[in-house]
Short mmCIF file of C-alpha atoms in Angstrom, two decimals:
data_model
loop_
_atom_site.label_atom_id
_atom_site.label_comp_id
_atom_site.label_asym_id
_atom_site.label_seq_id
_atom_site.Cartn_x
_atom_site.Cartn_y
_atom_site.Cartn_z
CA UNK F 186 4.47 23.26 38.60
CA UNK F 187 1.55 24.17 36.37
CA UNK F 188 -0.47 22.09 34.61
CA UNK F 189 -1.70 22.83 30.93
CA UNK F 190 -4.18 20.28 30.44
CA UNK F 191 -7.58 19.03 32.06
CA UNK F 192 -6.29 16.35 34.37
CA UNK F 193 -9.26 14.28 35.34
CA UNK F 194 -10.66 13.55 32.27
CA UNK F 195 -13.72 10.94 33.08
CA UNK F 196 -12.44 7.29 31.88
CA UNK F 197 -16.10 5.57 32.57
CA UNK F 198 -18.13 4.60 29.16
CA UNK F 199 -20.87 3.32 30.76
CA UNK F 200 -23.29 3.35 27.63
CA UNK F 201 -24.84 0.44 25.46
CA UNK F 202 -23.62 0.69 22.11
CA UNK F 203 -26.27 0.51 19.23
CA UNK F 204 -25.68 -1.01 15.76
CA UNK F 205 -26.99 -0.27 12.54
CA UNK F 206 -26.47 -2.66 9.42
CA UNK F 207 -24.53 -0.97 6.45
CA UNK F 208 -23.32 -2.61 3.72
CA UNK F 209 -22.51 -6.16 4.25
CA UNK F 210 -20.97 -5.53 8.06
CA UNK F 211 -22.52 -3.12 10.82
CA UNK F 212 -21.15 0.37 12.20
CA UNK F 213 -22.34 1.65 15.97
CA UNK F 214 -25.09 4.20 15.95
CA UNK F 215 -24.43 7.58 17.11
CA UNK F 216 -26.30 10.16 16.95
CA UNK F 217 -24.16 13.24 16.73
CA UNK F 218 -21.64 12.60 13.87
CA UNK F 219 -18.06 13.17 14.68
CA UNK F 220 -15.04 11.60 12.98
CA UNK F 221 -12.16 9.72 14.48
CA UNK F 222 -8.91 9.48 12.99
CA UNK F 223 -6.20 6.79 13.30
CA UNK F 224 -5.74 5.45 15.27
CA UNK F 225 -8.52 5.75 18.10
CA UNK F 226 -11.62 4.73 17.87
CA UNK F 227 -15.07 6.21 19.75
CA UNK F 228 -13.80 6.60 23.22
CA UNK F 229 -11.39 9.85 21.82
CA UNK F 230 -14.92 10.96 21.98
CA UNK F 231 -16.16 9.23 25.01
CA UNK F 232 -19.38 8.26 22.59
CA UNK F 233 -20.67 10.78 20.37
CA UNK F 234 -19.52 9.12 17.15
CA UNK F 235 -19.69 6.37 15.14
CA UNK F 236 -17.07 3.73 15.07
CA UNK F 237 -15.34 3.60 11.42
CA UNK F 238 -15.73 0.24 10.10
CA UNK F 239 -13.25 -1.96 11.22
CA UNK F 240 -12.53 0.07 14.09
CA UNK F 241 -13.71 -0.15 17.90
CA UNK F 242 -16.82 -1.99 17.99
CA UNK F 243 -18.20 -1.76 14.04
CA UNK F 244 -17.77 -4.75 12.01
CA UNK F 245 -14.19 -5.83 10.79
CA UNK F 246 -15.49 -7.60 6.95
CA UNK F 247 -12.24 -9.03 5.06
CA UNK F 248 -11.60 -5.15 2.90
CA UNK F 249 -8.56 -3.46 1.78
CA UNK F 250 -9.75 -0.53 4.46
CA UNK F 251 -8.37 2.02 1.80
CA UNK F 252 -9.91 5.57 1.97
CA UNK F 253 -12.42 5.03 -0.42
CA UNK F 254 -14.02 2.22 1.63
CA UNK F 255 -14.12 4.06 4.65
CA UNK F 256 -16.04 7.37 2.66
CA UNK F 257 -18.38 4.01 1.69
CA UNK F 258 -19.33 2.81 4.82
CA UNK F 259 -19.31 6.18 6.31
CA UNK F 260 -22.04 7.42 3.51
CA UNK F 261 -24.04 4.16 4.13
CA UNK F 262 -24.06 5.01 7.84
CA UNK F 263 -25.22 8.53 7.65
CA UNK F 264 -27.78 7.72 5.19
CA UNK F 265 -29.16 4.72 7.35
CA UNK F 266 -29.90 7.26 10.01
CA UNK F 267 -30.67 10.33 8.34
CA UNK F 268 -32.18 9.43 5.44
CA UNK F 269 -34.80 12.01 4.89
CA UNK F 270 -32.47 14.60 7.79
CA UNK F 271 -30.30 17.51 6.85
CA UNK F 272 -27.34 16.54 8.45
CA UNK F 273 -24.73 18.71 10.24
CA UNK F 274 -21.47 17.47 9.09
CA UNK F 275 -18.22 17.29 12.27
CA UNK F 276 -15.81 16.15 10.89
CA UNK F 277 -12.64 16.02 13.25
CA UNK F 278 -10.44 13.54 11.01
CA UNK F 279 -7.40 15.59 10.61
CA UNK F 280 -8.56 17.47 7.37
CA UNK F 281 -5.83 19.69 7.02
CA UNK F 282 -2.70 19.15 5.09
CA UNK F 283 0.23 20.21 7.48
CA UNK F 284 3.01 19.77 5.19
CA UNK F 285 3.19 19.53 1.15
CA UNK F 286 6.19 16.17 1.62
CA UNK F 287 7.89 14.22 4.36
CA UNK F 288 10.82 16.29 4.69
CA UNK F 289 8.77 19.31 5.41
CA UNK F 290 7.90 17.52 8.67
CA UNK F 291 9.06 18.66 11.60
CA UNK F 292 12.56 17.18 12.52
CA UNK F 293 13.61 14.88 14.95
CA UNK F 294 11.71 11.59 16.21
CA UNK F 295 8.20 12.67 14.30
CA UNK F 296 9.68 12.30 11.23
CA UNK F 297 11.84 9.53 11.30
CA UNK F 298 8.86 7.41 12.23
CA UNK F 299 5.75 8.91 9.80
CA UNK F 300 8.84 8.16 7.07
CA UNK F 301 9.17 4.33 8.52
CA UNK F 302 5.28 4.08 8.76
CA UNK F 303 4.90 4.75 5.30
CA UNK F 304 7.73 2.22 3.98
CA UNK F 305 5.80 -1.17 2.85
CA UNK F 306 7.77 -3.33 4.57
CA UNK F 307 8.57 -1.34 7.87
CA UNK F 308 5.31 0.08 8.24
CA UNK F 309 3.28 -3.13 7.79
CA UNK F 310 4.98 -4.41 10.69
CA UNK F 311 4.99 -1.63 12.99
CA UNK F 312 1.30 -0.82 12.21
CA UNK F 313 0.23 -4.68 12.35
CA UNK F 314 2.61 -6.84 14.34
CA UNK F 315 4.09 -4.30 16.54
CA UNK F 316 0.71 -2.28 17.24
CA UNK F 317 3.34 0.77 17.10
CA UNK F 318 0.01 3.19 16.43
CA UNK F 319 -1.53 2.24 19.67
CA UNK F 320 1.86 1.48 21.73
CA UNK F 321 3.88 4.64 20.58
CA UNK F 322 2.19 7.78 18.47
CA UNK F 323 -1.12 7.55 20.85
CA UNK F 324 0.15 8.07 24.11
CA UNK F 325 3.35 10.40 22.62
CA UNK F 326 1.04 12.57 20.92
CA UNK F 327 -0.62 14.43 24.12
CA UNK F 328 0.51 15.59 27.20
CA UNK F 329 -1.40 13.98 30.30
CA UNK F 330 -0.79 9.93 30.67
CA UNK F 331 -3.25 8.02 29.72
CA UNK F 332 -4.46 5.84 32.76
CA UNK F 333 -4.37 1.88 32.16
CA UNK F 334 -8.43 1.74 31.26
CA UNK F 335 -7.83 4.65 28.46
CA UNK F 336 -4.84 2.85 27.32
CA UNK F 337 -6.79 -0.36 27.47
CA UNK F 338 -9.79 1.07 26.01
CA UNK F 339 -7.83 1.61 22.63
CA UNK F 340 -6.17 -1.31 22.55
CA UNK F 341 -9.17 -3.58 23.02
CA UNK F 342 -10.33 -3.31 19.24
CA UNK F 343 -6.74 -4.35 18.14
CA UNK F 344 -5.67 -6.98 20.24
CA UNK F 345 -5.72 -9.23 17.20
CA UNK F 346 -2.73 -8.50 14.90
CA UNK F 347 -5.58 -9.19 11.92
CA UNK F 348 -8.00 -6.29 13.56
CA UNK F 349 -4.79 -3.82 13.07
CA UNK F 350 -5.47 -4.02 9.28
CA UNK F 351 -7.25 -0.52 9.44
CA UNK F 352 -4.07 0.96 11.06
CA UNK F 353 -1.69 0.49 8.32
CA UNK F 354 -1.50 3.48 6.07
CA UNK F 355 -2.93 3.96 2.74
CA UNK F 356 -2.01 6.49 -0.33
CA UNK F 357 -4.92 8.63 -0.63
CA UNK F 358 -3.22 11.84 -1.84
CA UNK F 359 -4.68 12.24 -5.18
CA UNK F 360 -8.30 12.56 -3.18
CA UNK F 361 -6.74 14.80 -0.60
CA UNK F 362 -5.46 16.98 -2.90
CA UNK F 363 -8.94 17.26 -4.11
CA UNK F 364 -10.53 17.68 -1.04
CA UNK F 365 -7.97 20.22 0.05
CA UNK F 366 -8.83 22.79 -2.95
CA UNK F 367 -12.67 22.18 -2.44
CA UNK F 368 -11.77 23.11 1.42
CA UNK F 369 -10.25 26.00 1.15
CA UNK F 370 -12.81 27.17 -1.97
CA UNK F 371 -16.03 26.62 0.23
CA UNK F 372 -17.98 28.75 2.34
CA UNK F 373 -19.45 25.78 5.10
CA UNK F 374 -18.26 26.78 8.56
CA UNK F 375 -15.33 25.64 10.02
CA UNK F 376 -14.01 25.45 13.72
CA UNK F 377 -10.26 24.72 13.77
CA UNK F 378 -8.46 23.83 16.76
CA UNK F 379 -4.47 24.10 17.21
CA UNK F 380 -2.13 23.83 20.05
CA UNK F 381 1.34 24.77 21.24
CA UNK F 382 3.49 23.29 19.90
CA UNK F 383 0.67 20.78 18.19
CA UNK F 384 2.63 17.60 16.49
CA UNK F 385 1.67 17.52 13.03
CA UNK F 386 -0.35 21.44 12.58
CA UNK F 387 1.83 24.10 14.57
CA UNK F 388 0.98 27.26 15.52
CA UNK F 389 2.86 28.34 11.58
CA UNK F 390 0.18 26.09 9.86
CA UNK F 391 -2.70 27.27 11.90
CA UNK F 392 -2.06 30.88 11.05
CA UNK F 393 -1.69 29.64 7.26
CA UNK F 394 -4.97 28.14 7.49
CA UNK F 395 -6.72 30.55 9.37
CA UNK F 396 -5.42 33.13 6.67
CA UNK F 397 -6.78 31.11 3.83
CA UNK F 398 -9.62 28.90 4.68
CA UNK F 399 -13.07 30.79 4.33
CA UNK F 400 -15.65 31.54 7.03
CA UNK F 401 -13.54 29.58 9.42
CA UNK F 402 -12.94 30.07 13.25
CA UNK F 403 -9.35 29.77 15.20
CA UNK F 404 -9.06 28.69 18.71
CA UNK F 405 -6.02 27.98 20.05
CA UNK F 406 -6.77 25.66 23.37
CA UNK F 407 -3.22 26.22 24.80
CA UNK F 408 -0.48 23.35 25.10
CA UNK F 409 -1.05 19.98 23.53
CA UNK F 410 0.28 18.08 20.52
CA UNK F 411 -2.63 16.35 18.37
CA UNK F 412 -5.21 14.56 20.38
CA UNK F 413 -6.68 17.43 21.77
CA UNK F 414 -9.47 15.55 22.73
CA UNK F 415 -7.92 13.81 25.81
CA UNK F 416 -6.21 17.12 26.86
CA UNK F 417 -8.75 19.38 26.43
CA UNK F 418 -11.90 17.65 26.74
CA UNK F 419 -13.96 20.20 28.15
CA UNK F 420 -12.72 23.06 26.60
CA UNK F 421 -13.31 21.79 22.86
CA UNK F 422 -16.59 20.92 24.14
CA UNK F 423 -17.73 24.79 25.01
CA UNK F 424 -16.03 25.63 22.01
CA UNK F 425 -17.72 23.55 19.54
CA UNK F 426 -21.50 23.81 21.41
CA UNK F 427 -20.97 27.91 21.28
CA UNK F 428 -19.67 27.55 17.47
CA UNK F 429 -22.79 25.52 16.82
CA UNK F 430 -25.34 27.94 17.61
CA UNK F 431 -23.61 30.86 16.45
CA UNK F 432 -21.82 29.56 13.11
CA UNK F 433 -24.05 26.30 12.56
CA UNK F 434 -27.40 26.37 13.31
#
């Protein structure tokens, strides 16, 4: 039977994590600035970004974790260790809008549970006492299996129900709506992966975006559904270093 994804993806982090003090808490130092999403943390990455606050090993302070103080401690970071730098922004933190409401979602399973993850009640407890982010959409949303240290690897930041704060959902769409019309007015380059049949952006709203977005770049990396990262790890790395010295720098 063929396979469609990179199969021995390296599980081994053996770095030493570095620190730097932002705000009142402390976010891991990186280097080359990539975002995660929920709800990994830095090993999606296997160490080339920093840790969001409250996530892997960065600083969990008593905050709402909305949005806006994630952008906070984000700026903070970058101007900690860049302060007099021009910075090339990565930002791989699921920027696209895939669908305009809830019922535009794909059918089936997907939808049933991003409509019980965003009920107050239902969500709180599948985000924070059930872990459902880690447990469920993580290892359903690629196509390999995770191996027991992967799996392991994400859970260890949320073993705590009170470290699972970050994972519960927050309305942000009045600033995404923003966002979204400044993305698709701007001329900064843009690399934008998709996959067949991809989870939340399909191969329909990869065309869409590839038809509006400016100075942007398509690559499809074959199957996969939304963490391309630990299906295609090697592939999205070519990709982005080639897009970086042609598009970039």
């Amino acid at each position: 039977m063929t396979q469609y994804f990179e199969s021995d993806v390296s599980v081994e982090f053996p770095f030493a994590l570095k620190r730097v003090n932002v705000l009142e808490s402390y976010m891991t130092q990186e280097v080359a600035l990539f975002i995660h999403g929920n709800p990994v943390s830095s090993y999606l990455w296997r160490n080339i970004i920093p840790q969001l606050i409250g996530f892997g090993s960065s600083g969990k302070p008593s905050i709402p974790y909305r949005f806006t103080d994630q952008a906070a401690y984000l700026s903070a970071f970058i101007s900690a260790i860049l302060p007099n730098d021009k910075a090339l922004g990565l930002a791989f933190w699921e920027f696209l809008r895939p669908f305009p409401t809830f019922d535009d979602l794909v059918g089936g399973p997907s939808q049933t549970l991003y409509h019980k993850f965003r009920d107050p009640v239902e969500g709180r407890k599948m985000a924070v006492e059930q872990n459902a982010m880690i447990e469920r959409v993580l290892p359903n949303a690629l196509l390999r299996t995770l191996t027991q240290v992967e799996h392991d690897a994400y859970r260890s930041p949320f073993l705590d129900k009170g470290a699972r704060e970050p994972l519960f959902p927050a309305d942000v769409w009045e600033i995404w709506e923003r966002f979204h019309e400044w993305l698709l007015k701007n001329e900064v380059p843009k690399l934008l992966f998709w996959a067949k049949p991809g989870r939340l952006v399909t191969e329909k709203q990869a065309a869409w975006y590839l038809e509006h977005l400016r100075n942007v770049k398509g690559v499809c990396v074959g199957e996969g559904l939304h963490f391309l990262e630990e299906d295609h790890p090697r592939r999205l790395g070519t990709e982005i270093s080639r897009w970086l010295s042609e598009a970039v720098l």
